[in-house]
Short mmCIF file of C-alpha atoms in Angstrom, two decimals:
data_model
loop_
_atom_site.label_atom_id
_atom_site.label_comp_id
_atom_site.label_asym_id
_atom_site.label_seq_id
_atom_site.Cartn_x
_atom_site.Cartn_y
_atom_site.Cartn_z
CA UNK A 1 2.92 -14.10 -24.85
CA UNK A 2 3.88 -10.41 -24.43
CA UNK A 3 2.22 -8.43 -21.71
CA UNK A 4 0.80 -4.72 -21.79
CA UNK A 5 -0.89 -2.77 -18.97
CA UNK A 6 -2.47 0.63 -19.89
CA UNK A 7 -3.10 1.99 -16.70
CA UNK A 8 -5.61 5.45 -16.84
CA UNK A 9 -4.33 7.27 -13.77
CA UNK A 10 -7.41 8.07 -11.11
CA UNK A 11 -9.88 6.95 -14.37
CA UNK A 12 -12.69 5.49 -11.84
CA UNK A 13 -15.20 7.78 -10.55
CA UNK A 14 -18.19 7.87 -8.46
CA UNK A 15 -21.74 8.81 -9.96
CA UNK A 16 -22.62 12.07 -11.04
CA UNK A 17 -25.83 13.72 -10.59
CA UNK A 18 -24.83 16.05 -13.97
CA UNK A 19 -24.18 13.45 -15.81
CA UNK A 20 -28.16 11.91 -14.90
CA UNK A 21 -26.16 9.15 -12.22
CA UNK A 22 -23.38 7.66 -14.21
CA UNK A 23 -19.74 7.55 -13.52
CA UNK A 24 -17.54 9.18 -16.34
CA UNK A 25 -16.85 5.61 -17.15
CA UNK A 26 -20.78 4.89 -17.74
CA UNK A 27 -21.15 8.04 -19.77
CA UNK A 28 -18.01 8.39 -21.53
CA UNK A 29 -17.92 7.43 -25.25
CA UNK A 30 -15.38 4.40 -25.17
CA UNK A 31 -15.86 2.20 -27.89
CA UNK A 32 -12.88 0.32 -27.26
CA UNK A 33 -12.84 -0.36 -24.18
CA UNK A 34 -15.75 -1.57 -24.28
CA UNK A 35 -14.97 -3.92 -26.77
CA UNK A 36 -12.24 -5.21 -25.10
CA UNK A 37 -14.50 -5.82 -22.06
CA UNK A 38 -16.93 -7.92 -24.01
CA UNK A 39 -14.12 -9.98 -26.22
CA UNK A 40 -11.78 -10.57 -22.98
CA UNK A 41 -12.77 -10.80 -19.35
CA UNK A 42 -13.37 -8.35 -16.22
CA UNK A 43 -13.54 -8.08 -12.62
CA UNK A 44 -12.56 -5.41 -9.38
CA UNK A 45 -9.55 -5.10 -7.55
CA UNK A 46 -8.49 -3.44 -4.66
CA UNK A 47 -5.27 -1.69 -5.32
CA UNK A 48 -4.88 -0.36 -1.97
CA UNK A 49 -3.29 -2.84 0.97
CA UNK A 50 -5.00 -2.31 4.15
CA UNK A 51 -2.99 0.29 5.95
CA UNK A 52 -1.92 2.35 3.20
CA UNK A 53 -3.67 5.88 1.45
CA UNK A 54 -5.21 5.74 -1.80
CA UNK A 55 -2.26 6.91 -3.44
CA UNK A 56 -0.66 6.36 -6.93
CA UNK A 57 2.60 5.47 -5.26
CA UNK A 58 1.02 2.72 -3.20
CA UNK A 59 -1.63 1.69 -6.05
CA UNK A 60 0.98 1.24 -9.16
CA UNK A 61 3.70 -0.34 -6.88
CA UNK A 62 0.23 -2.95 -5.81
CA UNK A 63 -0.72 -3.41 -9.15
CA UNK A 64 2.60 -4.60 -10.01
CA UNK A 65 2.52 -7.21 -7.61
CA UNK A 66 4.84 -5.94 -4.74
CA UNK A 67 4.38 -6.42 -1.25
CA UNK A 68 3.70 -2.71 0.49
CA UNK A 69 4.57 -3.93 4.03
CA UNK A 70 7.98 -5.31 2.98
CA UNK A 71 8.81 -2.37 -0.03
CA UNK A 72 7.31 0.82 0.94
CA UNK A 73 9.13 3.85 1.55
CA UNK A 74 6.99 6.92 0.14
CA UNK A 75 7.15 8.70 -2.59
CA UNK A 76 10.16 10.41 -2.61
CA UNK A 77 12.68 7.56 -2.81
CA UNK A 78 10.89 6.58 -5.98
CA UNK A 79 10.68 9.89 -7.69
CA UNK A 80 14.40 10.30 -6.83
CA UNK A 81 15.14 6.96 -9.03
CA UNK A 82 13.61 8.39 -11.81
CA UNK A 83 15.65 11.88 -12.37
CA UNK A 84 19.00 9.57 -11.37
CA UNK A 85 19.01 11.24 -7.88
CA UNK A 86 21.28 8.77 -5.90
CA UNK A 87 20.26 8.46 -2.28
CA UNK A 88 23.05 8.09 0.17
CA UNK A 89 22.32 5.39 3.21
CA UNK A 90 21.41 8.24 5.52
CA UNK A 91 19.13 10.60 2.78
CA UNK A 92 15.68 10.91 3.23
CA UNK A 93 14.04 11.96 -0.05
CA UNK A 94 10.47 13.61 0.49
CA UNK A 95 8.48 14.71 -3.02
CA UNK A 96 8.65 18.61 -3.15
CA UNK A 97 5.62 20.20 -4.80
CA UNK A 98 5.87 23.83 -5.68
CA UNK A 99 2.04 24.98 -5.25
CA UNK A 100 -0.23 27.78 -4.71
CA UNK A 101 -1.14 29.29 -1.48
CA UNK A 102 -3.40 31.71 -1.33
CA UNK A 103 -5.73 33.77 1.70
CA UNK A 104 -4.68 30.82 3.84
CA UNK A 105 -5.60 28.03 1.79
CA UNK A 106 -4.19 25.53 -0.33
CA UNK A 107 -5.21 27.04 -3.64
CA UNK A 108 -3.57 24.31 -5.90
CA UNK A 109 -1.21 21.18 -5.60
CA UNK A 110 0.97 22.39 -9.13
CA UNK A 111 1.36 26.01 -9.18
CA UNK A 112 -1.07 26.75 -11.77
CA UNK A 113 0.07 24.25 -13.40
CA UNK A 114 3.88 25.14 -13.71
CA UNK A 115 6.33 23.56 -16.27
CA UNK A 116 9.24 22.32 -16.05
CA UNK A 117 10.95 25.38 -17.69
CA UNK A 118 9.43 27.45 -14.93
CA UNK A 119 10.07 25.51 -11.97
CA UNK A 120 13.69 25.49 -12.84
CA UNK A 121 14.62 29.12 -12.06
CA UNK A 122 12.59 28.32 -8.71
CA UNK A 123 14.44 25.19 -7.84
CA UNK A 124 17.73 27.23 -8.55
CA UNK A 125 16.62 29.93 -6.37
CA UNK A 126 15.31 27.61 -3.40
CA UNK A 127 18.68 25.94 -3.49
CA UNK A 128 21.01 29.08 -3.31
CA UNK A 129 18.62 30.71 -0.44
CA UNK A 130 18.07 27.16 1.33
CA UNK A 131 20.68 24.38 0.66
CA UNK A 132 22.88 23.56 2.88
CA UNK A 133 24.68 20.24 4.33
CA UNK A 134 21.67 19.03 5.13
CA UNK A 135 19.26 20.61 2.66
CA UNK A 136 19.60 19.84 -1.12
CA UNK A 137 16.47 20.78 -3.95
CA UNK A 138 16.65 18.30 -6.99
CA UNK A 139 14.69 19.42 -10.48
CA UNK A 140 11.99 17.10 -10.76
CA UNK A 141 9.56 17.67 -13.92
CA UNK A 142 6.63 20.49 -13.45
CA UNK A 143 5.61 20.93 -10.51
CA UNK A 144 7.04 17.69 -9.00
CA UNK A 145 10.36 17.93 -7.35
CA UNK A 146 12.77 16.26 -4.94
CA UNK A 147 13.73 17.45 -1.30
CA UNK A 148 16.43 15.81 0.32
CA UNK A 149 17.21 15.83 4.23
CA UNK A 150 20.76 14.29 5.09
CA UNK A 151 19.85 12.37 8.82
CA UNK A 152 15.85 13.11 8.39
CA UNK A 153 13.90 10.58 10.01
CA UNK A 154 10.73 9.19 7.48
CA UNK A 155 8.71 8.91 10.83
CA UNK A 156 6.94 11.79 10.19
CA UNK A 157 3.15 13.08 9.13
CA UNK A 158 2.93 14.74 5.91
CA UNK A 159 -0.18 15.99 4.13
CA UNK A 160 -0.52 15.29 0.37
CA UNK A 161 -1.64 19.02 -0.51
CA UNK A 162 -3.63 17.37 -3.39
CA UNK A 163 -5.99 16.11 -0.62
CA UNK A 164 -6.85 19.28 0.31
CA UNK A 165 -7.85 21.46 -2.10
CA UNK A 166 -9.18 25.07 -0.75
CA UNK A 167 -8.32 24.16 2.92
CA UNK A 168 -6.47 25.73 5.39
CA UNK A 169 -2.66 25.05 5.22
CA UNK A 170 -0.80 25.68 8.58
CA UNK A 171 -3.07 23.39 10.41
CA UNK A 172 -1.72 20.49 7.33
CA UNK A 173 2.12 21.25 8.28
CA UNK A 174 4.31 18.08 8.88
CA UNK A 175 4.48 16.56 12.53
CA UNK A 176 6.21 14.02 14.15
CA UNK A 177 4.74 10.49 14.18
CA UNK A 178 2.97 9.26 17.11
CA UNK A 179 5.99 7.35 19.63
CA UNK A 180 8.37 8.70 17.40
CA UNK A 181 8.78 11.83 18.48
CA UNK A 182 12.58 12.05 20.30
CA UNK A 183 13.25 8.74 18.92
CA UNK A 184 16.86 8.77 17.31
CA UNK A 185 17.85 6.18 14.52
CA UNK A 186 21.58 5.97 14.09
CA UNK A 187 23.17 8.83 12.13
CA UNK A 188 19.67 10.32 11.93
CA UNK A 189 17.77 13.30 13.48
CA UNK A 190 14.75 12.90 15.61
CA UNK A 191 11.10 12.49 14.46
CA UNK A 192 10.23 16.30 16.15
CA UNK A 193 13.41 17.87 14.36
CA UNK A 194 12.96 16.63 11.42
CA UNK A 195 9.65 17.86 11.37
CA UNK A 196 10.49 21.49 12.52
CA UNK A 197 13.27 21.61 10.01
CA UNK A 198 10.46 20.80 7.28
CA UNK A 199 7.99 23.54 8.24
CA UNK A 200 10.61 25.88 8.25
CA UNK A 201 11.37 25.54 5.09
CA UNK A 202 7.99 26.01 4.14
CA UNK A 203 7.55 28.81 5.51
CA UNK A 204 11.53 30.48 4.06
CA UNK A 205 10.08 28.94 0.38
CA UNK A 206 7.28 31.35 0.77
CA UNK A 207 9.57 34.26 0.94
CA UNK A 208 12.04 33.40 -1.91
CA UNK A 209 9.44 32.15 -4.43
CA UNK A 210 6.56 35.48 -3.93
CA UNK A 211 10.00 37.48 -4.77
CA UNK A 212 10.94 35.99 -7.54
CA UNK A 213 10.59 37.45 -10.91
CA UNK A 214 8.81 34.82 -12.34
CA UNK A 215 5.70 34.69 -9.97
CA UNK A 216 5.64 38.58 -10.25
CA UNK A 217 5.79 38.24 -13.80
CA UNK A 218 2.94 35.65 -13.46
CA UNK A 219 0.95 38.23 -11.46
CA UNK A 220 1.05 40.95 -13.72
CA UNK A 221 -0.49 38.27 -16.50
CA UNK A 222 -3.29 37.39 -14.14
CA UNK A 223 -1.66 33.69 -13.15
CA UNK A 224 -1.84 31.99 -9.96
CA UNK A 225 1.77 32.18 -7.87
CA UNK A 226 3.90 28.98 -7.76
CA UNK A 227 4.86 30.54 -3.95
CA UNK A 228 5.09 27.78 -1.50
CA UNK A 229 7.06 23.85 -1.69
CA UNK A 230 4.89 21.67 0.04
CA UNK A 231 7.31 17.87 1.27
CA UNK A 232 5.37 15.05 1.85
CA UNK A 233 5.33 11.46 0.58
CA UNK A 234 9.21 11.23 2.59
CA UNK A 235 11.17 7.80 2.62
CA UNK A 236 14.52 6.28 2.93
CA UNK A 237 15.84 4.01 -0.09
CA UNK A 238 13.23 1.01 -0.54
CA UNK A 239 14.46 -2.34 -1.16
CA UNK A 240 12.92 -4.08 -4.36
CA UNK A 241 13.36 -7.01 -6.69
CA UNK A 242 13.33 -6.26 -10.41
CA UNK A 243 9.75 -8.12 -11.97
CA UNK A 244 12.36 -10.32 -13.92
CA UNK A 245 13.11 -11.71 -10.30
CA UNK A 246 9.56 -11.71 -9.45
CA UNK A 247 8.11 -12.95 -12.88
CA UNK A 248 10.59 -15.23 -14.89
CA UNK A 249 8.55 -14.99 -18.35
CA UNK A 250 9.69 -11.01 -17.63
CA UNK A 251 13.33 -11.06 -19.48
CA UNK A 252 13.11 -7.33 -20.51
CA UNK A 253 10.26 -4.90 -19.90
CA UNK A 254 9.95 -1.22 -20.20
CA UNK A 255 7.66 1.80 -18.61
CA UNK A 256 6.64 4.77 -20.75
CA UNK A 257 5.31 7.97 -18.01
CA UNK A 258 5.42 11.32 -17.82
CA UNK A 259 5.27 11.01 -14.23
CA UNK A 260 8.35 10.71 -12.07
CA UNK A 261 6.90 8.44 -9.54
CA UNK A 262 6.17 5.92 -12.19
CA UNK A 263 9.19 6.26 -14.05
CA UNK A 264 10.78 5.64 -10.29
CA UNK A 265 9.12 2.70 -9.39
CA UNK A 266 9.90 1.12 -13.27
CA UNK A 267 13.80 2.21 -11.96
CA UNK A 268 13.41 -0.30 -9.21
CA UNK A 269 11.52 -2.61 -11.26
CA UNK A 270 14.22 -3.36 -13.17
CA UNK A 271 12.08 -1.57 -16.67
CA UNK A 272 13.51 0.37 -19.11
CA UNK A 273 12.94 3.82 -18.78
CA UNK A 274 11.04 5.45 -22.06
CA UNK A 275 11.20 9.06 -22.15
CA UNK A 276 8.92 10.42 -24.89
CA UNK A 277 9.02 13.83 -25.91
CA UNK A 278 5.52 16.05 -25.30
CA UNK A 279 4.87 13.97 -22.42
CA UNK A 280 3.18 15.95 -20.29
CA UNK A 281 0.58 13.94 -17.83
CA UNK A 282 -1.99 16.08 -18.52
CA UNK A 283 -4.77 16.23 -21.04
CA UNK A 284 -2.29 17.80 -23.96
CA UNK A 285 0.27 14.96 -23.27
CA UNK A 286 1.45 13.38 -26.33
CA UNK A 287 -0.87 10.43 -26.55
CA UNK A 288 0.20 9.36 -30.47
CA UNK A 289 4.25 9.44 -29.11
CA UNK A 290 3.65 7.33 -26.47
CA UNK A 291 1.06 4.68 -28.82
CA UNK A 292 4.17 4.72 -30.53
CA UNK A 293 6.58 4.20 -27.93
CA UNK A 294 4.72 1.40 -26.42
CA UNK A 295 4.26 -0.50 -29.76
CA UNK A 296 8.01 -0.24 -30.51
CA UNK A 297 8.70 -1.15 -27.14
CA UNK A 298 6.30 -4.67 -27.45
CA UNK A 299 8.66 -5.64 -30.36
CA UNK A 300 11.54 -5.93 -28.14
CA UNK A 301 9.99 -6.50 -24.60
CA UNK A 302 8.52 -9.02 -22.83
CA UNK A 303 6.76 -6.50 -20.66
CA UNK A 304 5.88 -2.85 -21.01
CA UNK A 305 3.83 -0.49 -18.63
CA UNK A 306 2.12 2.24 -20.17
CA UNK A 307 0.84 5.02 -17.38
CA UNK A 308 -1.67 8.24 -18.53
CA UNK A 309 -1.62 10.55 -16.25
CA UNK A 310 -4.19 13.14 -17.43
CA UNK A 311 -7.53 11.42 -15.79
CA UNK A 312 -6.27 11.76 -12.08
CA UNK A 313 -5.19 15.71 -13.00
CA UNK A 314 -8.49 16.68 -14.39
CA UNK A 315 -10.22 14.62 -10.99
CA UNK A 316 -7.74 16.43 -8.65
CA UNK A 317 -8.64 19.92 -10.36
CA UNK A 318 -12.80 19.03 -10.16
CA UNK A 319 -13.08 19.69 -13.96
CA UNK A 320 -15.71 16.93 -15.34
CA UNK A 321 -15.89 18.49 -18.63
CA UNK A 322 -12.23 17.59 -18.75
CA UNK A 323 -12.22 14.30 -17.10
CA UNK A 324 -14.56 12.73 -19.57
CA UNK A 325 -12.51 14.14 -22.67
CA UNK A 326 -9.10 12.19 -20.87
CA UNK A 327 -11.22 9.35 -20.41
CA UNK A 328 -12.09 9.26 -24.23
CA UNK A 329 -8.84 10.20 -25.33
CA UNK A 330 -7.57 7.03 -23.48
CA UNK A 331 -10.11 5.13 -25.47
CA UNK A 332 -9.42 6.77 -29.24
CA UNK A 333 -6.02 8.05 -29.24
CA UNK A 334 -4.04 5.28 -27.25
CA UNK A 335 -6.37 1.99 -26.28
CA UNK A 336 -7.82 2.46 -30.49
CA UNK A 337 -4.36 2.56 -32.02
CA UNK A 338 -2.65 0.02 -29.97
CA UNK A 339 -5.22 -2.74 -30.15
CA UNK A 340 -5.43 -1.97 -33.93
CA UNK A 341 -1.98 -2.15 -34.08
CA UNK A 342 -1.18 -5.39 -32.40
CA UNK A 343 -4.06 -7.58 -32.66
CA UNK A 344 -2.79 -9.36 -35.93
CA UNK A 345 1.08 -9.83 -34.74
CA UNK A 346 1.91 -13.59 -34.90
CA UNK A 347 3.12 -13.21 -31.04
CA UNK A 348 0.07 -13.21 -29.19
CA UNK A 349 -0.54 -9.89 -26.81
CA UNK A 350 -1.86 -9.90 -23.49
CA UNK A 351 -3.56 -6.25 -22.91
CA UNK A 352 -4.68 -5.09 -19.10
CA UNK A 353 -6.60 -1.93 -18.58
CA UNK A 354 -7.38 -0.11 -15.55
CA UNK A 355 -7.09 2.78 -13.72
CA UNK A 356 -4.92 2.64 -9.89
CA UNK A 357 -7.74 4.44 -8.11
CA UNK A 358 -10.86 6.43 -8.11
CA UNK A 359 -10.38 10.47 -8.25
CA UNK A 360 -13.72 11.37 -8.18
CA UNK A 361 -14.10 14.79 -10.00
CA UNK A 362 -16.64 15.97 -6.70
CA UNK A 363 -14.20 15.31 -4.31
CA UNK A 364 -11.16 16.10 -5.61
CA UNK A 365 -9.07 13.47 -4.37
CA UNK A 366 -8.17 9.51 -4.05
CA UNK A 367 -10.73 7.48 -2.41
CA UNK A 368 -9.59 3.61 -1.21
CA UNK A 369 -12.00 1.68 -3.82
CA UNK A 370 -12.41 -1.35 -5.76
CA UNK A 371 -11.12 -0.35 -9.37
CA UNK A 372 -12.48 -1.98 -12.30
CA UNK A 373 -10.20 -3.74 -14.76
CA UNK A 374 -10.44 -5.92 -18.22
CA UNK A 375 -7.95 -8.52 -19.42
CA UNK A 376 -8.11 -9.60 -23.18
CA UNK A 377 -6.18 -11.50 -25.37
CA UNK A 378 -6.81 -13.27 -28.73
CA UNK A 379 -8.48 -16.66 -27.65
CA UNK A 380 -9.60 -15.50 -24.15
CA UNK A 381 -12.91 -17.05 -23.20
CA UNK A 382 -15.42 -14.16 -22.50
CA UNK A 383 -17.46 -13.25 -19.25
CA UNK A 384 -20.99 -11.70 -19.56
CA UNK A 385 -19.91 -8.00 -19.12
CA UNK A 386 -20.44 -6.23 -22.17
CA UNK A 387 -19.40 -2.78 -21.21
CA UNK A 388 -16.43 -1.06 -19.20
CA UNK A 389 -17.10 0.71 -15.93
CA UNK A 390 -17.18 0.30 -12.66
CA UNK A 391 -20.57 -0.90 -11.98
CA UNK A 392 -20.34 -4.28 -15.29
CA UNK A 393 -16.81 -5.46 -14.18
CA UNK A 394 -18.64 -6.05 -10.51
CA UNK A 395 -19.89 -9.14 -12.51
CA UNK A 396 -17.11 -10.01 -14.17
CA UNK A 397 -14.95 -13.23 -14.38
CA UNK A 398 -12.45 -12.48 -12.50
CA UNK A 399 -14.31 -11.34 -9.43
CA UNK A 400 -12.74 -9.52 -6.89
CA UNK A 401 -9.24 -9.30 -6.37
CA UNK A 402 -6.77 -8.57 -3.88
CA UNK A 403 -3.77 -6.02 -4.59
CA UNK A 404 -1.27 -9.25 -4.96
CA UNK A 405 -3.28 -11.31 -7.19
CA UNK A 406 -3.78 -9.00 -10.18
CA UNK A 407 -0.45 -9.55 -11.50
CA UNK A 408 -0.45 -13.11 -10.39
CA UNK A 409 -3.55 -13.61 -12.34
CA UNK A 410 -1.72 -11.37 -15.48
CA UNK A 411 1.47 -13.11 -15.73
CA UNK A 412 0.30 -16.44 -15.39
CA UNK A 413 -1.68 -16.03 -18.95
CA UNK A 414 0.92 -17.29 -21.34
#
């Protein structure tokens, strides 16, 4: 039995008063999925362990059946994995957005939704103003980049800036942790410096990227500035075992992303790394290259872990028009082809589809909820639920799950 999840980044949603009460889910046209639902079986699970934010990092390392409290260290340390960054014992790596500030707010988390070809000109100018021993920029992809701090302590507060849409920024600039504050780990700064160190390169970022040509030429055609990085998400190098360590029916498995965070956590997961070109995590991705990617992939692997991105982008940006057309181009353009594509092979497949968290389009953000999910495969014995969303799959076979026992439950179906 080969194993597939398709995980729709932030899919879930609360009820919408626009769309008469239902959740994109409910009102979305996914003929598939629903399918799937009624042929296979369906339940909740939390993705978040108590103690953690709702956040992708946290939910996707979860879902893969990791422990948080003995493998967590941020985001950072995961996204430098995945552009081959190698951390040194004493690095702290801390995800580097480069966003939009604007009359004191945080306009955006992506700079107008910068591309990789734009960011790089701003990396390379952030580096020659800022870098230093102890400072070093890495390219990430769009908007999503890599800080590193030789000696920075992780014990530190950072704001995700995607949490915050249209709120004040200085009051959301880093601090030291609680008791942690003049505390100094071996070879590393303290808790309070590291912090000040961070905000002041906030605050120098500002300077270099407003001068730069391409956010004046981005002005002049009526775009948003990419003129602030905002760090968060900070970590030292986590300690992981591959899934083929945790899973023993797992000899080879790949992850396809656009995201770096993903691809980092399939580094440490011991998965091959599938880049696919037009990958873009948002709603213009390249949903047909990476249908394609994944079924080539199932011919070889025993695993494969197939992330969209563009659900949780069109939540974070409070565009429902655009949610619900990533939610149905999940269903037609990659759940569709796949099933189609695989449900006659002689080797049985085992599919899993869910989303990590809710990003409800009217709040703009992650929320710590119960996610639904389905499992089918040919032969499964069906549950009641007829239809996928987040209100059927309460009633589903499966129940409700913790974070550790989804993939438990998943890799035991052979």
């Amino acid at each position: 039995m080969k194993h597939l999840i398709i995980l729709g980044d932030g899919m879930a949603d609360h009820p919408v008063e626009r769309l008469g009460g239902k959740t994109l889910l409910q009102y979305a046209h996914t003929p598939y999925m629903d399918m799937l639902a009624r042929q296979g079986q369906t339940g909740m699970l939390h993705t978040i362990p108590d103690g953690f934010a709702p956040g992708s990092e946290v939910a996707n390392t979860a879902i893969l059946g990791y422990d948080l409290n003995k493998v967590y260290e941020g985001r950072g340390p995961l996204e430098a994995a995945s552009i081959g960054y190698d951390m040194q014992p004493l690095a702290l790596a801390l995800r580097c957005n480069i966003l939009t500030l604007a009359d004191g707010l945080i306009k955006n988390h992506h700079g107008g939704h910068l591309n990789t070809e734009e960011s790089e000109p701003l990396i390379e100018a952030l580096n020659e103003a800022l870098a230093s021993d102890v400072v070093k920029f890495a390219m990430g992809i769009q908007y999503r980049h890599l800080l590193i701090i030789k000696g920075g302590s992780k014990h530190i507060v950072c704001t995700p800036p995607h949490d915050h849409p249209n709120e004040p920024w200085q009051p959301l600039l880093v601090k030291p942790q609680e008791g942690w504050e003049d505390v100094r780990e071996v070879g590393r700064m303290t808790a309070r410096a590291t912090a000040t160190l961070l905000n002041e390169l906030i605050i120098k970022s500002q300077e270099v990227l407003s001068a730069h040509p391409l956010n004046k030429q981005r002005v002049t055609e009526g775009k948003l500035q990419a003129n602030s990085i905002w760090p968060w998400g900070g970590g030292y190098r986590p300690a992981m075992k591959t899934l083929s360590q945790l899973y023993p029916c797992v000899q080879s498995g790949s992850v396809i992303s656009a995201v770096d965070l993903i691809r980092g956590i399939g580094c440490y997961a011991g998965l091959r790394n599938i880049v696919v070109a037009g990958a873009t995590g948002l709603y213009d991705t390249n949903y047909e290259g990476k249908v394609a990617a994944t079924i080539e992939a199932l011919k070889n692997d025993d695993f494969v872990y197939l992330h969209i991105e563009a659900s949780d982008e069109a939540g974070h940006d409070g565009d429902l028009e655009l949610k619900l057309k990533t939610v149905e181009a999940l269903d037609s353009r990659v759940v569709g082809p796949i099933y189609n594509k695989v449900k006659d092979w002689n080797e049985p497949i085992c599919i899993a589809i869910l989303p990590d968290h809710p990003t409800p389009v009217e709040i703009r953000t992650h929320v710590d909820e119960p996610v639904p999910f389905l499992i089918w495969y040919e032969g499964i014995v069906s549950d009641s639920v007829q239809v996928f969303d987040e209100q059927s799959c309460r009633n589903g076979g499966y129940g409700l799950l913790k974070p550790n026992q989804f993939m438990q439950t998943f890799m035991n179906i052979q």
